[in-house]
């Protein structure tokens, strides 16, 4: 049973370019979460999605960031016109449902470097 | 969500038990305590969680005080591969948002 997959693992972008980060949840999981981790800090919640729906995007910056989880295919976190401050590790997690005992399983992360 | 307080760092000798404390003095009755660890910037790995009772699985034990204001994660026989940052997280039952603190950096020494 494959775990949460993320690609690319490392991404380098120049300022002003677009970054697309992909996340395939574990088999049977329909809930996806994105977190961001700046150096030497804990993870910060960004967005929670179910298939074709954004449930909570309270942690997303108001501009340049968007996320989707289409009916088919992986979840995508998109950052437009990247700036140096976007350099971070972005982790995706998934769970089979939301409830009392459903822990989230994390992927290996995508490390974004903006030059 | 309740705030958690953990020591910044701890050392433990290989083969000995590692006891990692966590304070969550403002925890509510419907909040679970979760523990995750992050090894060398990999994705966080789930360890264990509990509500009121002590819990044990193949990785660790979780001891929650009777008033639920603090807990301790116990790794019974620490190995070098347990060197990681350990996060204690409190999450409301039925919700989904984890709020990570800065965790405890555990170093297991040979």
mmCIF file of C-alpha atoms in Angstrom, chain B residues 16 22 26 28 31 36 50-51 56 58 60 62 66 68-69 72 74 77 110:
data_model
loop_
_atom_site.group_PDB
_atom_site.id
_atom_site.type_symbol
_atom_site.label_atom_id
_atom_site.label_comp_id
_atom_site.label_asym_id
_atom_site.label_seq_id
_atom_site.Cartn_x
_atom_site.Cartn_y
_atom_site.Cartn_z
ATOM 1 C CA UNK B 16 17.407 3.597 27.332
ATOM 2 C CA UNK B 22 4.262 17.899 26.840
ATOM 3 C CA UNK B 26 -5.750 24.527 28.509
ATOM 4 C CA UNK B 28 -10.640 20.759 26.580
ATOM 5 C CA UNK B 31 -9.462 17.361 22.457
ATOM 6 C CA UNK B 36 4.174 12.884 15.461
ATOM 7 C CA UNK B 50 -5.046 9.385 23.059
ATOM 8 C CA UNK B 51 -7.930 11.116 24.806
ATOM 9 C CA UNK B 56 0.502 1.777 23.795
ATOM 10 C CA UNK B 58 4.382 -0.997 18.643
ATOM 11 C CA UNK B 60 5.591 4.011 21.853
ATOM 12 C CA UNK B 62 1.465 7.641 25.771
ATOM 13 C CA UNK B 66 -5.529 12.336 35.208
ATOM 14 C CA UNK B 68 -5.178 15.809 31.172
ATOM 15 C CA UNK B 69 -3.024 18.915 31.510
ATOM 16 C CA UNK B 72 4.516 11.976 28.224
ATOM 17 C CA UNK B 74 7.748 7.070 26.024
ATOM 18 C CA UNK B 77 14.306 1.415 23.997
ATOM 19 C CA UNK B 110 25.524 5.974 21.002
#
